PDB file of C-alpha atoms in Angstrom:
ATOM      1  CA  MET X   1      97.408  74.650 124.483  1.00 41.00           C
ATOM      2  CA  PRO X   2     100.601  76.554 123.596  1.00 65.00           C
ATOM      3  CA  ASN X   3     103.198  76.874 126.301  1.00 83.00           C
ATOM      4  CA  ALA X   4     104.178  80.174 127.922  1.00 85.00           C
ATOM      5  CA  GLN X   5     107.457  80.413 126.013  1.00 87.00           C
ATOM      6  CA  ASN X   6     105.669  80.122 122.658  1.00 84.00           C
ATOM      7  CA  GLN X   7     103.050  82.682 123.761  1.00 89.00           C
ATOM      8  CA  GLU X   8     105.806  85.136 124.665  1.00 90.00           C
ATOM      9  CA  MET X   9     107.592  84.485 121.364  1.00 89.00           C
ATOM     10  CA  LEU X  10     104.308  85.000 119.476  1.00 89.00           C
ATOM     11  CA  THR X  11     103.893  88.366 121.195  1.00 90.00           C
ATOM     12  CA  ASN X  12     107.454  89.323 120.211  1.00 90.00           C
ATOM     13  CA  ILE X  13     106.846  88.322 116.591  1.00 89.00           C
ATOM     14  CA  LYS X  14     103.659  90.388 116.412  1.00 89.00           C
ATOM     15  CA  ALA X  15     105.496  93.395 117.859  1.00 89.00           C
ATOM     16  CA  ASP X  16     108.271  92.976 115.287  1.00 88.00           C
ATOM     17  CA  LEU X  17     105.745  92.658 112.446  1.00 87.00           C
ATOM     18  CA  GLU X  18     103.824  95.766 113.490  1.00 87.00           C
ATOM     19  CA  GLY X  19     107.007  97.843 113.804  1.00 83.00           C
ATOM     20  CA  ALA X  20     108.495  96.791 110.460  1.00 85.00           C
ATOM     21  CA  SER X  21     108.075  98.445 107.075  1.00 87.00           C
ATOM     22  CA  ALA X  22     108.940  95.162 105.388  1.00 90.00           C
ATOM     23  CA  VAL X  23     109.924  91.612 106.308  1.00 91.00           C
ATOM     24  CA  TRP X  24     112.395  89.615 104.225  1.00 91.00           C
ATOM     25  CA  VAL X  25     112.611  85.831 104.585  1.00 93.00           C
ATOM     26  CA  VAL X  26     116.051  84.294 104.070  1.00 92.00           C
ATOM     27  CA  ASP X  27     117.409  80.751 104.279  1.00 91.00           C
ATOM     28  CA  TYR X  28     120.629  80.811 106.270  1.00 89.00           C
ATOM     29  CA  ARG X  29     121.605  77.119 106.050  1.00 89.00           C
ATOM     30  CA  GLY X  30     125.318  76.614 105.615  1.00 88.00           C
ATOM     31  CA  LEU X  31     126.405  79.930 107.129  1.00 88.00           C
ATOM     32  CA  THR X  32     129.008  79.846 109.878  1.00 90.00           C
ATOM     33  CA  VAL X  33     128.529  81.713 113.128  1.00 92.00           C
ATOM     34  CA  LYS X  34     130.996  84.404 111.997  1.00 93.00           C
ATOM     35  CA  GLU X  35     129.143  84.828 108.710  1.00 91.00           C
ATOM     36  CA  ILE X  36     125.815  85.150 110.529  1.00 91.00           C
ATOM     37  CA  GLN X  37     127.356  87.761 112.828  1.00 93.00           C
ATOM     38  CA  ALA X  38     128.641  89.701 109.805  1.00 92.00           C
ATOM     39  CA  LEU X  39     125.190  89.475 108.190  1.00 92.00           C
ATOM     40  CA  ARG X  40     123.484  90.725 111.361  1.00 93.00           C
ATOM     41  CA  ARG X  41     125.977  93.600 111.580  1.00 93.00           C
ATOM     42  CA  SER X  42     125.332  94.721 108.007  1.00 92.00           C
ATOM     43  CA  ILE X  43     121.578  94.447 108.549  1.00 92.00           C
ATOM     44  CA  ARG X  44     121.794  96.478 111.770  1.00 92.00           C
ATOM     45  CA  GLU X  45     123.714  99.197 109.890  1.00 91.00           C
ATOM     46  CA  ALA X  46     120.754  99.358 107.484  1.00 88.00           C
ATOM     47  CA  ASP X  47     118.346 100.106 110.379  1.00 89.00           C
ATOM     48  CA  ALA X  48     116.911  96.585 110.387  1.00 91.00           C
ATOM     49  CA  GLN X  49     117.202  93.472 112.500  1.00 92.00           C
ATOM     50  CA  MET X  50     117.414  89.770 111.776  1.00 92.00           C
ATOM     51  CA  LYS X  51     115.725  87.220 114.012  1.00 92.00           C
ATOM     52  CA  VAL X  52     115.122  83.506 113.851  1.00 92.00           C
ATOM     53  CA  TYR X  53     111.641  82.351 114.809  1.00 91.00           C
ATOM     54  CA  LYS X  54     109.696  79.131 114.455  1.00 90.00           C
ATOM     55  CA  ASN X  55     107.829  79.047 111.158  1.00 90.00           C
ATOM     56  CA  THR X  56     104.556  77.976 112.790  1.00 90.00           C
ATOM     57  CA  LEU X  57     104.689  80.912 115.194  1.00 91.00           C
ATOM     58  CA  VAL X  58     105.351  83.332 112.336  1.00 90.00           C
ATOM     59  CA  HIS X  59     102.375  81.822 110.487  1.00 90.00           C
ATOM     60  CA  LEU X  60     100.158  82.370 113.560  1.00 90.00           C
ATOM     61  CA  ALA X  61     101.446  85.919 114.062  1.00 90.00           C
ATOM     62  CA  LEU X  62     100.742  86.809 110.429  1.00 89.00           C
ATOM     63  CA  GLU X  63      97.184  85.491 110.774  1.00 89.00           C
ATOM     64  CA  GLN X  64      96.594  87.403 114.002  1.00 88.00           C
ATOM     65  CA  CYS X  65      97.987  90.638 112.506  1.00 86.00           C
ATOM     66  CA  ASP X  66      95.790  90.269 109.382  1.00 85.00           C
ATOM     67  CA  MET X  67      98.815  90.122 107.111  1.00 87.00           C
ATOM     68  CA  PRO X  68      99.108  88.002 103.955  1.00 87.00           C
ATOM     69  CA  SER X  69     100.154  84.382 104.281  1.00 85.00           C
ATOM     70  CA  ILE X  70     103.661  83.405 103.212  1.00 87.00           C
ATOM     71  CA  ASP X  71     103.296  79.680 103.892  1.00 86.00           C
ATOM     72  CA  ASP X  72     105.211  78.751 100.727  1.00 86.00           C
ATOM     73  CA  LEU X  73     108.248  80.649 102.098  1.00 87.00           C
ATOM     74  CA  LEU X  74     107.995  79.101 105.558  1.00 87.00           C
ATOM     75  CA  ALA X  75     109.715  75.811 104.794  1.00 86.00           C
ATOM     76  CA  GLY X  76     113.029  74.862 106.347  1.00 87.00           C
ATOM     77  CA  PRO X  77     115.167  77.021 108.600  1.00 89.00           C
ATOM     78  CA  ASN X  78     114.424  80.690 108.034  1.00 91.00           C
ATOM     79  CA  ALA X  79     115.641  83.982 109.376  1.00 91.00           C
ATOM     80  CA  PHE X  80     113.412  87.026 109.225  1.00 93.00           C
ATOM     81  CA  VAL X  81     114.787  90.490 108.470  1.00 93.00           C
ATOM     82  CA  PHE X  82     112.518  93.186 109.907  1.00 93.00           C
ATOM     83  CA  SER X  83     113.189  96.401 108.019  1.00 90.00           C
ATOM     84  CA  GLY X  84     113.073  99.846 109.580  1.00 83.00           C
ATOM     85  CA  SER X  85     112.138 103.002 107.714  1.00 82.00           C
ATOM     86  CA  ASP X  86     114.505 102.460 104.761  1.00 83.00           C
ATOM     87  CA  VAL X  87     113.267  99.281 103.094  1.00 86.00           C
ATOM     88  CA  ALA X  88     115.754  99.486 100.217  1.00 87.00           C
ATOM     89  CA  ALA X  89     118.731  99.656 102.589  1.00 88.00           C
ATOM     90  CA  SER X  90     117.805  96.416 104.355  1.00 89.00           C
ATOM     91  CA  ALA X  91     117.156  94.692 101.031  1.00 90.00           C
ATOM     92  CA  LYS X  92     120.564  95.920  99.791  1.00 91.00           C
ATOM     93  CA  ALA X  93     122.278  94.577 102.909  1.00 90.00           C
ATOM     94  CA  VAL X  94     120.746  91.131 102.387  1.00 91.00           C
ATOM     95  CA  LYS X  95     121.384  91.137  98.622  1.00 91.00           C
ATOM     96  CA  ASN X  96     125.015  92.248  98.985  1.00 90.00           C
ATOM     97  CA  PHE X  97     125.684  89.555 101.570  1.00 90.00           C
ATOM     98  CA  ALA X  98     123.979  86.914  99.402  1.00 89.00           C
ATOM     99  CA  LYS X  99     126.094  88.032  96.425  1.00 88.00           C
ATOM    100  CA  ASP X 100     129.286  87.395  98.410  1.00 86.00           C
ATOM    101  CA  ASN X 101     128.021  84.195 100.059  1.00 86.00           C
ATOM    102  CA  GLU X 102     126.048  81.637  98.067  1.00 86.00           C
ATOM    103  CA  ASN X 103     124.766  79.893 101.238  1.00 87.00           C
ATOM    104  CA  LEU X 104     122.335  82.743 101.943  1.00 87.00           C
ATOM    105  CA  GLU X 105     119.163  82.442  99.883  1.00 89.00           C
ATOM    106  CA  ILE X 106     116.606  85.243  99.653  1.00 90.00           C
ATOM    107  CA  LYS X 107     113.172  83.627  99.579  1.00 91.00           C
ATOM    108  CA  GLY X 108     110.893  86.666  99.476  1.00 91.00           C
ATOM    109  CA  GLY X 109     108.887  88.578 102.055  1.00 90.00           C
ATOM    110  CA  ILE X 110     106.127  91.034 102.799  1.00 91.00           C
ATOM    111  CA  MET X 111     106.126  94.743 101.983  1.00 89.00           C
ATOM    112  CA  ASP X 112     103.205  97.184 102.245  1.00 85.00           C
ATOM    113  CA  GLY X 113     100.822  94.338 103.037  1.00 83.00           C
ATOM    114  CA  ALA X 114     101.706  92.377  99.879  1.00 87.00           C
ATOM    115  CA  VAL X 115     103.795  89.267  99.370  1.00 89.00           C
ATOM    116  CA  VAL X 116     106.959  89.830  97.333  1.00 89.00           C
ATOM    117  CA  CYS X 117     109.109  87.181  95.687  1.00 88.00           C
ATOM    118  CA  ALA X 118     112.908  86.953  95.770  1.00 86.00           C
ATOM    119  CA  ALA X 119     113.243  88.742  92.422  1.00 88.00           C
ATOM    120  CA  GLU X 120     111.170  91.654  93.732  1.00 88.00           C
ATOM    121  CA  VAL X 121     113.345  91.885  96.856  1.00 87.00           C
ATOM    122  CA  GLU X 122     116.409  92.097  94.625  1.00 87.00           C
ATOM    123  CA  ALA X 123     114.693  94.760  92.495  1.00 86.00           C
ATOM    124  CA  ILE X 124     113.935  96.760  95.642  1.00 84.00           C
ATOM    125  CA  ALA X 125     117.592  96.403  96.621  1.00 84.00           C
ATOM    126  CA  SER X 126     118.645  97.978  93.327  1.00 82.00           C
ATOM    127  CA  LEU X 127     116.645 101.143  94.054  1.00 79.00           C
ATOM    128  CA  PRO X 128     118.607 104.183  95.201  1.00 76.00           C
ATOM    129  CA  SER X 129     118.607 104.890  98.918  1.00 70.00           C
ATOM    130  CA  ARG X 130     116.375 107.511 100.479  1.00 71.00           C
ATOM    131  CA  GLU X 131     119.263 109.976 100.762  1.00 76.00           C
ATOM    132  CA  GLU X 132     120.176 109.500  97.093  1.00 78.00           C
ATOM    133  CA  LEU X 133     116.562 110.126  96.047  1.00 78.00           C
ATOM    134  CA  ILE X 134     116.366 113.277  98.168  1.00 84.00           C
ATOM    135  CA  ALA X 135     119.663 114.516  96.701  1.00 86.00           C
ATOM    136  CA  SER X 136     118.482 113.936  93.129  1.00 84.00           C
ATOM    137  CA  ILE X 137     115.179 115.735  93.793  1.00 87.00           C
ATOM    138  CA  ALA X 138     117.038 118.641  95.398  1.00 86.00           C
ATOM    139  CA  GLY X 139     119.373 118.789  92.384  1.00 84.00           C
ATOM    140  CA  ALA X 140     116.431 118.849  89.981  1.00 84.00           C
ATOM    141  CA  ILE X 141     114.720 121.643  91.931  1.00 87.00           C
ATOM    142  CA  SER X 142     117.980 123.595  92.105  1.00 83.00           C
ATOM    143  CA  GLY X 143     118.480 123.245  88.338  1.00 80.00           C
ATOM    144  CA  VAL X 144     114.988 124.557  87.618  1.00 80.00           C
ATOM    145  CA  ALA X 145     115.475 127.475  90.022  1.00 76.00           C
ATOM    146  CA  ARG X 146     118.846 128.311  88.469  1.00 81.00           C
ATOM    147  CA  GLY X 147     117.347 128.265  84.967  1.00 78.00           C
ATOM    148  CA  LEU X 148     114.468 130.476  86.066  1.00 78.00           C
ATOM    149  CA  ALA X 149     116.845 132.950  87.694  1.00 77.00           C
ATOM    150  CA  THR X 150     118.973 133.089  84.533  1.00 79.00           C
ATOM    151  CA  ALA X 151     115.900 133.668  82.365  1.00 78.00           C
ATOM    152  CA  ILE X 152     114.550 136.409  84.625  1.00 81.00           C
ATOM    153  CA  ASN X 153     117.968 138.065  84.804  1.00 77.00           C
ATOM    154  CA  GLY X 154     118.240 137.948  81.011  1.00 74.00           C
ATOM    155  CA  VAL X 155     115.290 140.331  80.447  1.00 75.00           C
ATOM    156  CA  PRO X 156     116.802 143.425  82.134  1.00 78.00           C
ATOM    157  CA  ARG X 157     120.240 142.630  80.706  1.00 77.00           C
ATOM    158  CA  GLY X 158     118.769 142.420  77.203  1.00 75.00           C
ATOM    159  CA  LEU X 159     116.894 145.674  77.704  1.00 77.00           C
ATOM    160  CA  ALA X 160     120.087 147.367  78.885  1.00 77.00           C
ATOM    161  CA  GLN X 161     122.005 146.085  75.855  1.00 81.00           C
ATOM    162  CA  VAL X 162     119.313 147.285  73.428  1.00 80.00           C
ATOM    163  CA  THR X 163     119.189 150.703  75.133  1.00 84.00           C
ATOM    164  CA  LYS X 164     122.983 150.992  74.941  1.00 82.00           C
ATOM    165  CA  ALA X 165     122.955 149.993  71.246  1.00 81.00           C
ATOM    166  CA  VAL X 166     120.293 152.647  70.481  1.00 81.00           C
ATOM    167  CA  ALA X 167     122.295 155.261  72.419  1.00 81.00           C
ATOM    168  CA  ASP X 168     125.464 154.323  70.528  1.00 82.00           C
ATOM    169  CA  GLN X 169     123.638 154.651  67.184  1.00 83.00           C
ATOM    170  CA  LYS X 170     122.296 158.106  68.065  1.00 80.00           C
ATOM    171  CA  GLU X 171     125.766 159.272  69.110  1.00 80.00           C
ATOM    172  CA  ALA X 172     127.229 158.012  65.821  1.00 77.00           C
ATOM    173  CA  ALA X 173     124.557 159.737  63.800  1.00 67.00           C
TER     174      ALA X 173
END
C-alpha cells in the first residue's frame, strides 16, 4: 500500500503529464546547485518547468495516463522537463545548457504520445521557434501579395504606355 506522500506525488505527476505538450528526461548527475538553478531559470524562460520525481512514480503515472512507457530512460537520477506550448523552446533550453555543461545528459522523452530519443530531442531543438515560423509565413504571404499587386498594377500602366505611344505616332504622322 503506497503511503500518502507517494499518492500525492503521483497525483502531481499525472497533473504535470496532462498539462505538458512534451516531457524531456535528463540526467543531472554532477551538476552543482547553482548550475541546476541556472538550468531551471532557462527552462522557465522557455515556458516549461523542471521537476525531480521518483522513477517508479513516473512509471506508474505514465501507465495510469495511458502514455507510452519510457522504462529504458528511467534509470538513475532523472529530472523531468515538462514543456508548455512551445516544445522547441524547452528543447532548445535543455540542449543549450547541455552544450555548455557536459554533466547534463539528454536521455529522451515523450512528445505527442510517442517516445523520442535524445537525437530527436536535439533535432526538435534545432527547429525554429514558433515566432520565427510565424514571421517566415507572414513574409512569404507578404511577398506573394506584393508580387500580385505589382502584376495587377502593370496591366493598366502597360495599357497607358501603349495608348501614349499610339497617340505620339499619330501626332508625328
